[in-house]
Coordinates of C-alpha atoms and ligand atoms in Angstrom, one line a residue:
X30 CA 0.0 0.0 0.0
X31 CA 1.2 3.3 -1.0
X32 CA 2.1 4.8 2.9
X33 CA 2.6 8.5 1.4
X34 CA -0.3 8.6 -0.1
X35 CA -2.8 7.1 3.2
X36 CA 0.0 9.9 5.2
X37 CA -1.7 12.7 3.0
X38 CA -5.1 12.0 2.8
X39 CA -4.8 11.6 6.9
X40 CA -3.7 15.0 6.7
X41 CA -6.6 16.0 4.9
X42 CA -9.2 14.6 7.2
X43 CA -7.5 16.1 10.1
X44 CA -7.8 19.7 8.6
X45 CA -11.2 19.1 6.7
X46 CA -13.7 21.0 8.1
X47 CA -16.8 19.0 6.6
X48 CA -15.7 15.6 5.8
X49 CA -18.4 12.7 3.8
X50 CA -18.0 9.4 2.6
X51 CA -20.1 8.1 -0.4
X52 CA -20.3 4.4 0.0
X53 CA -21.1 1.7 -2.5
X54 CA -21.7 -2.2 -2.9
X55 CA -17.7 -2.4 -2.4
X56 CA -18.1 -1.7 0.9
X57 CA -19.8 -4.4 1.9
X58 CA -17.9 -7.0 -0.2
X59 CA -15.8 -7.8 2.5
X60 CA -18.9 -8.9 4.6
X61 CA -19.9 -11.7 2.4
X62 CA -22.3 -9.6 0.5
X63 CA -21.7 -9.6 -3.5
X64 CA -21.7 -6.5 -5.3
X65 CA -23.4 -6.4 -8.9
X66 CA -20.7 -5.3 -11.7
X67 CA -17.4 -7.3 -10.0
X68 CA -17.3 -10.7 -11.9
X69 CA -17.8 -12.4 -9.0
X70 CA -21.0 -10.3 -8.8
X71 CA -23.3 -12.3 -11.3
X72 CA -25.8 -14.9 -10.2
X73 CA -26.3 -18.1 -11.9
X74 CA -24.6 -16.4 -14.9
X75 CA -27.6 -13.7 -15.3
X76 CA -26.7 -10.0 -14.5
X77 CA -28.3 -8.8 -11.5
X78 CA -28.9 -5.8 -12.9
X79 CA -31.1 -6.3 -15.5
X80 CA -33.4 -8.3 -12.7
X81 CA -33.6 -4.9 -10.2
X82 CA -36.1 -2.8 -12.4
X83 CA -40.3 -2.3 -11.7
X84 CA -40.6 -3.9 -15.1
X85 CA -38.3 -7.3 -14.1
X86 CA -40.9 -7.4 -11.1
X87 CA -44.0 -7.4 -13.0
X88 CA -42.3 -9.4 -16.3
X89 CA -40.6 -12.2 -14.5
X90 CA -41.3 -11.9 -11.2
X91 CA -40.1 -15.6 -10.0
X92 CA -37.0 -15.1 -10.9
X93 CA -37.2 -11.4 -9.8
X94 CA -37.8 -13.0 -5.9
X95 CA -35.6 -15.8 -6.2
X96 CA -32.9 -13.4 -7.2
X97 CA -34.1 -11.2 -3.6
X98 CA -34.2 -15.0 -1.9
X99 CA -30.2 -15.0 -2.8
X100 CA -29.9 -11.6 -1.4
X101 CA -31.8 -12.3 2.0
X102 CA -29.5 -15.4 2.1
X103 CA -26.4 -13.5 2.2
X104 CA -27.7 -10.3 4.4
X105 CA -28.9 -12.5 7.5
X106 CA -25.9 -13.7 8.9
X107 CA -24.0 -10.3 7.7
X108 CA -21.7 -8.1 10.1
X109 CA -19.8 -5.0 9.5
X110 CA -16.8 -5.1 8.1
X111 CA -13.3 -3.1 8.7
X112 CA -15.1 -0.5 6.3
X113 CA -17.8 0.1 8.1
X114 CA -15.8 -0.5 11.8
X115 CA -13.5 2.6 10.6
X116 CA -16.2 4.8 9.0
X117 CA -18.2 4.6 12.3
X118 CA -14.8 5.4 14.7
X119 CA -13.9 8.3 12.3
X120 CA -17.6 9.7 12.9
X121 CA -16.8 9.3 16.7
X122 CA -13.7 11.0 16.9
X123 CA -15.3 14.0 15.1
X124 CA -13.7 13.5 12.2
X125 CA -16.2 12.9 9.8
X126 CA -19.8 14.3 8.9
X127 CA -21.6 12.1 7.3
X128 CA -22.1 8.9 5.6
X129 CA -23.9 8.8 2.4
X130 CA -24.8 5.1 1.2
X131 CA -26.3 3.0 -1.4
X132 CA -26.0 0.4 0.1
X133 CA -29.1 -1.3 1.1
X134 CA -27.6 -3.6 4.2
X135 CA -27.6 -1.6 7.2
X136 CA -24.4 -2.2 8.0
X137 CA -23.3 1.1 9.0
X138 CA -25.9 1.5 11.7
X139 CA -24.4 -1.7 12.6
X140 CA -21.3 -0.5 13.2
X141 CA -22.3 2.5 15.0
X142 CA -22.4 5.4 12.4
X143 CA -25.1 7.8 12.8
X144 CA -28.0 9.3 10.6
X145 CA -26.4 7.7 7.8
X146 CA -28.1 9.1 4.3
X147 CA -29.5 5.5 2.1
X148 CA -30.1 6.4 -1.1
X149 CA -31.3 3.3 -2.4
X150 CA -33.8 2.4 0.7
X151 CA -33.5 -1.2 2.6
X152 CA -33.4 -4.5 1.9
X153 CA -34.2 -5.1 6.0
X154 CA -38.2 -4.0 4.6
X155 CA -40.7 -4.8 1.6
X156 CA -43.4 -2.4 0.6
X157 CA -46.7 -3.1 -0.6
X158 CA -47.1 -1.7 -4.7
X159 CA -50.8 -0.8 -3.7
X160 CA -51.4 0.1 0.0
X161 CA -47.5 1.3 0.6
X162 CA -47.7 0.0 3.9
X163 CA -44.4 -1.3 5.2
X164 CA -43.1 -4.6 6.9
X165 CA -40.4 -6.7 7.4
X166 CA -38.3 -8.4 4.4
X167 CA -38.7 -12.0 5.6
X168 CA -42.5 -11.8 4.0
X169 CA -41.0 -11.9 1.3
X170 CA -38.0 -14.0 1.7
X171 CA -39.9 -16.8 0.7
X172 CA -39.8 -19.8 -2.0
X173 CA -41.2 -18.8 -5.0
X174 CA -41.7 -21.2 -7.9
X175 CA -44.3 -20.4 -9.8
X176 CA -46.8 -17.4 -9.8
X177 CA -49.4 -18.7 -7.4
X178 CA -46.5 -18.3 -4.6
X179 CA -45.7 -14.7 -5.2
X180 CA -46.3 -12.9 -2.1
X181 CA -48.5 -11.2 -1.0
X182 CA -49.8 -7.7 0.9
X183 CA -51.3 -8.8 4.1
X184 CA -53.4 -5.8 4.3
X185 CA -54.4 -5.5 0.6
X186 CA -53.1 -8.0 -1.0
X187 CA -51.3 -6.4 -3.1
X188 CA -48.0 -7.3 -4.7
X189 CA -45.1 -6.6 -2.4
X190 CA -41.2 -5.1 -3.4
X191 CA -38.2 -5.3 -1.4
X192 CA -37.7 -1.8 0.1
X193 CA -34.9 -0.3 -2.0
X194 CA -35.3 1.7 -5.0
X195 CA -35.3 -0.3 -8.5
X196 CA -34.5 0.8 -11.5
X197 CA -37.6 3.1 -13.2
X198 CA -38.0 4.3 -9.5
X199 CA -37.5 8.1 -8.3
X200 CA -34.9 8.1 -5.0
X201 CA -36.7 8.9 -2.0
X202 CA -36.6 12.8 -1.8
X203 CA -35.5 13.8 1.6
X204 CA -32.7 11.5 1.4
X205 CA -31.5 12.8 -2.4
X206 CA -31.6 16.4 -0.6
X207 CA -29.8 15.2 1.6
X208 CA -26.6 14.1 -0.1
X209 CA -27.0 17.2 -2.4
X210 CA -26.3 19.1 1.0
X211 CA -23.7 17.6 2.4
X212 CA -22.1 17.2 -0.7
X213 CA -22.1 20.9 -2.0
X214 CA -21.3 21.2 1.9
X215 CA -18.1 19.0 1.8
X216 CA -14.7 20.1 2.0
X217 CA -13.4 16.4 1.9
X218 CA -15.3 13.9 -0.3
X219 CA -14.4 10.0 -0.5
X220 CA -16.1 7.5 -2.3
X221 CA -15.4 4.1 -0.9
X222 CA -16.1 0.5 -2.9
X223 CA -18.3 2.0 -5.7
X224 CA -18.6 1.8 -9.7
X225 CA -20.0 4.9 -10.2
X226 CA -22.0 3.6 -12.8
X227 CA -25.6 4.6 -10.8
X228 CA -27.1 8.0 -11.1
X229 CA -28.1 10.2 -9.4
X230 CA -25.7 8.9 -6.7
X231 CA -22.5 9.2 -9.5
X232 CA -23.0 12.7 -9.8
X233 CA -22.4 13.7 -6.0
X234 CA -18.8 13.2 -5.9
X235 CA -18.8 15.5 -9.0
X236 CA -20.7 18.0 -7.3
X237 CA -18.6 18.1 -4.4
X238 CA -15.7 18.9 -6.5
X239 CA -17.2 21.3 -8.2
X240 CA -18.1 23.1 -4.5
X241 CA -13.8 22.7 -3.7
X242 CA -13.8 19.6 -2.2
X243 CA -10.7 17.3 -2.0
X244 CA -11.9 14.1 -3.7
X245 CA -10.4 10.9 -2.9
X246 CA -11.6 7.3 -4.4
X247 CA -10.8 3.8 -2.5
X248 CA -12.0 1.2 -5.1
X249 CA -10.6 -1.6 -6.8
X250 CA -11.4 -0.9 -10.4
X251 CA -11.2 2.9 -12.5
X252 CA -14.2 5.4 -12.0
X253 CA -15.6 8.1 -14.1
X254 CA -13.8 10.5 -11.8
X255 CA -10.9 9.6 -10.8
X256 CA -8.8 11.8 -12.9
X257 CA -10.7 14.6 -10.8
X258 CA -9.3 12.9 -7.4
X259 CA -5.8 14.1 -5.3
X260 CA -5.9 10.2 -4.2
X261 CA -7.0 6.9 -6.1
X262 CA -6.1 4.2 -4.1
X263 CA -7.0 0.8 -5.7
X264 CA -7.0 -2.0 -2.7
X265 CA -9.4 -3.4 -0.9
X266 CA -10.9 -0.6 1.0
X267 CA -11.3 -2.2 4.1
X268 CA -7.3 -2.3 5.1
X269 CA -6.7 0.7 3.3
X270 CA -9.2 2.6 5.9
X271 CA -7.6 0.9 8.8
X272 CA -4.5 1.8 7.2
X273 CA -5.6 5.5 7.4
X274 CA -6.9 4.8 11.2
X275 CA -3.5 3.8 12.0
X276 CA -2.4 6.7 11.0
X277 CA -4.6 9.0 12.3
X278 CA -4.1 6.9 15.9
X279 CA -7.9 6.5 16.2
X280 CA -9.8 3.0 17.1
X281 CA -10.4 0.6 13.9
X282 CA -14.1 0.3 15.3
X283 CA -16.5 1.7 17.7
X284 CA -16.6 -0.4 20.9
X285 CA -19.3 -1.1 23.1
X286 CA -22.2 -1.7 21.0
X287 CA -23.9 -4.5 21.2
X288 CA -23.1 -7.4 18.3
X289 CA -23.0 -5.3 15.7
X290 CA -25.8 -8.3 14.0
X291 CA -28.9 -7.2 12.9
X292 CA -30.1 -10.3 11.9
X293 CA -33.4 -11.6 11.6
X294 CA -34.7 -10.6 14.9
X295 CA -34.3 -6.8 14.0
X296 CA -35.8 -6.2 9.9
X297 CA -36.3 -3.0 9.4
Ligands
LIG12 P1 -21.2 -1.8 -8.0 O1 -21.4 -3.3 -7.9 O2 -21.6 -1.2 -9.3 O3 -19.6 -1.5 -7.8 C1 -18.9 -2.0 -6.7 C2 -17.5 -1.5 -6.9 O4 -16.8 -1.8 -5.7 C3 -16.8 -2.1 -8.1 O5 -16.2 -1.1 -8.9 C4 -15.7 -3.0 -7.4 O6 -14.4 -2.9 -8.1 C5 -15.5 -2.3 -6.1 N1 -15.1 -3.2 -5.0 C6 -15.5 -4.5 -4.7 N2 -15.0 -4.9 -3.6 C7 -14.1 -3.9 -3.1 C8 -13.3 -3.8 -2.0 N3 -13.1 -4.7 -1.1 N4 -12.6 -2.6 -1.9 C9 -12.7 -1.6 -2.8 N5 -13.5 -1.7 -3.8 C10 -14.2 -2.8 -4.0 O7 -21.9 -1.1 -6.8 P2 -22.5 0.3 -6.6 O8 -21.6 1.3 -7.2 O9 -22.8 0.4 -5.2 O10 -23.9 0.4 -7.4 C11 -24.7 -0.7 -7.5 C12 -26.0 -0.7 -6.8 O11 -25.9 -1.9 -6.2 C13 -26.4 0.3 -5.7 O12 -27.6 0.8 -6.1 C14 -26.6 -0.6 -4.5 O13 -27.9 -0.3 -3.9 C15 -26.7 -2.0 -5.0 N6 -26.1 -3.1 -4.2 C16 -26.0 -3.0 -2.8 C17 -25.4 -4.0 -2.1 C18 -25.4 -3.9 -0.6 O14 -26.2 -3.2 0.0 N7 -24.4 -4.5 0.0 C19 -24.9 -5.1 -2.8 C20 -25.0 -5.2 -4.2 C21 -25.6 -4.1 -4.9
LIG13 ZN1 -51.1 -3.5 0.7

């Protein structure tokens, strides 16, 4: 790992004055969770993301839910991960605002960080299409087959969605203000284990530059904007942030919370 460069982007979160973290499926990688565009991200040879639109739910929903099943299968028995651990201890120390996801995991709140922005909703709820009421994921963490074992709304009836943001969906409002603030806000801005492929989300590093923020990108492949970042850093993001706790002689997690699992006791 390049020591200089973890030295001087130290530096730079010491002297920031408003410091934000945009996080992405990368993040969570090191938890056991998959993200959608690494290789290892396809399931059964299909590309998740043409299965996470409102149209793949109404056209082929059984695979749509067994593709969710695989999902729910994974988050369960998830915990935080260094990435999360040192994102939530640099919030402690006072060191960092905010922490802007799309992830849809929870893991951060597992980890301790606070009033953490999701962008993309959560995969720990499932919404009813018709009524909007919420509930918990595992209604629909359920064996599908055929179309008689879709799930259903226990209210309405209706049909029921996981609760993050598919393609052909708007992002929740309050939450895309949000970012937008703390972005054009930021003075520091680091993108941690993301593509940048998504909008909106893609554009908020870009708007953070163009309010003067430092931009700094920890992911394993190139992004649209790292020829706009002072540091690129290309290895696994989880020991290049306890790298940068090291350095900065803070904790590599927050103690004292409880497990740090959410599991299925806790949805939502
Ligand atoms: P993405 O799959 O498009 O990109 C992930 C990026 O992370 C890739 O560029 C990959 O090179 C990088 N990466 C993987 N492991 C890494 C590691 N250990 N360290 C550093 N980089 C690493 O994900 P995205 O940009 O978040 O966009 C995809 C969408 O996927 C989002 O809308 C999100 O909601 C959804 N998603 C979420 C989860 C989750 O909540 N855990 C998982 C899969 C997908
Ligand atoms: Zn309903």
């Amino acid at each position: 790992m390049d020591q200089d460069q973890i030295r001087d982007l130290a530096q730079a979160v010491k002297q920031a004055r408003h410091f934000v973290v945009l996080t992405g499926a990368g993040a969570s990688t090191e938890s056991g969770l998959p993200d959608f565009r690494s290789k290892t991200g396809l399931w059964r040879g299909v590309d998740p993301v043409s299965l996470i639109s409102m149209s793949a739910l109404r056209r082929r929903p059984v695979e749509f839910y067994q593709f969710y099943r695989m999902r729910f299968s994974h988050l369960w028995g998830a915990k935080p991960n260094p990435v999360h651990h040192v994102l939530a201890s640099l919030q402690k120390e006072g060191l960092l605002k905010r922490v802007i996801t799309q992830n849809v995991d929870g893991l951060h709140q597992a980890a301790g960080s606070e009033g953490v922005i999701e962008l993309h909703g959560s995969l720990r709820e499932c919404l009813c299409l018709d009524c909007g009421r919420s509930f918990p994921a595992r209604l629909i963490d359920v064996d599908v087959q055929s179309a008689a074992d879709i799930p259903r709304c226990p209210e309405c009836g209706g049909m029921l969605k996981p609760g993050v943001v598919l393609f052909e969906e708007p992002l929740p409002a309050d939450a895309i203000e949000a970012a937008i603030d703390e972005a054009t806000q930021s003075d520091l801005f680091l993108v941690v284990g993301s593509s940048l492929e998504v909008g909106p989300a893609n554009q908020l590093p870009v708007l953070a530059v163009q309010s003067g923020a430092q931009l700094g990108v920890l992911n394993l492949t190139p992004t649209f904007v790292d020829h706009r970042a002072r540091w690129v850093i290309r290895e696994k993001a989880g020991q290049v942030l306890t790298a940068l706790a090291a350095e900065l002689g803070i904790p590599a997690r927050v103690e004292n919370r409880s497990t740090g699992d959410l599991g299925e006791a806790t949805p939502g």
